[in-house]
Amino acid sequence: ILLLLLAVIAVPWMLFPKPLILRRQHTE
C-alpha cells in the first residue's frame, strides 16, 4: 500500500515540472 501511495505522488511530481521546463526554454 505504501509503495502504491508513493507511486501516485511520484508520477505527477515527475510529470508536472516537464511542461514548466519546456515553457522556460520556449520563452528564453
Short mmCIF file of C-alpha atoms in Angstrom, two decimals:
data_model
loop_
_atom_site.label_atom_id
_atom_site.label_comp_id
_atom_site.label_asym_id
_atom_site.label_seq_id
_atom_site.Cartn_x
_atom_site.Cartn_y
_atom_site.Cartn_z
CA ILE A 1 0.00 0.00 0.00
CA LEU A 2 2.84 2.39 0.88
CA LEU A 3 4.59 1.86 -2.46
CA LEU A 4 1.30 2.47 -4.28
CA LEU A 5 0.86 5.80 -2.47
CA LEU A 6 4.45 6.76 -3.31
CA ALA A 7 3.83 5.95 -6.97
CA VAL A 8 0.65 8.07 -7.01
CA ILE A 9 2.61 11.00 -5.55
CA ALA A 10 5.78 10.46 -7.60
CA VAL A 11 4.14 10.23 -11.05
CA PRO A 12 2.63 13.78 -11.02
CA TRP A 13 5.82 15.03 -9.31
CA MET A 14 7.82 13.79 -12.33
CA LEU A 15 5.27 14.94 -14.93
CA PHE A 16 4.47 18.46 -13.65
CA PRO A 17 8.00 20.01 -13.91
CA LYS A 18 8.46 18.87 -17.54
CA PRO A 19 5.94 21.35 -19.11
CA LEU A 20 7.37 24.11 -16.91
CA ILE A 21 10.92 23.39 -18.15
CA LEU A 22 9.72 23.26 -21.76
CA ARG A 23 7.89 26.59 -21.32
CA ARG A 24 11.03 28.20 -19.88
CA GLN A 25 13.09 27.04 -22.86
CA HIS A 26 10.48 28.46 -25.27
CA THR A 27 10.28 31.85 -23.52
CA GLU A 28 14.07 32.17 -23.44
#
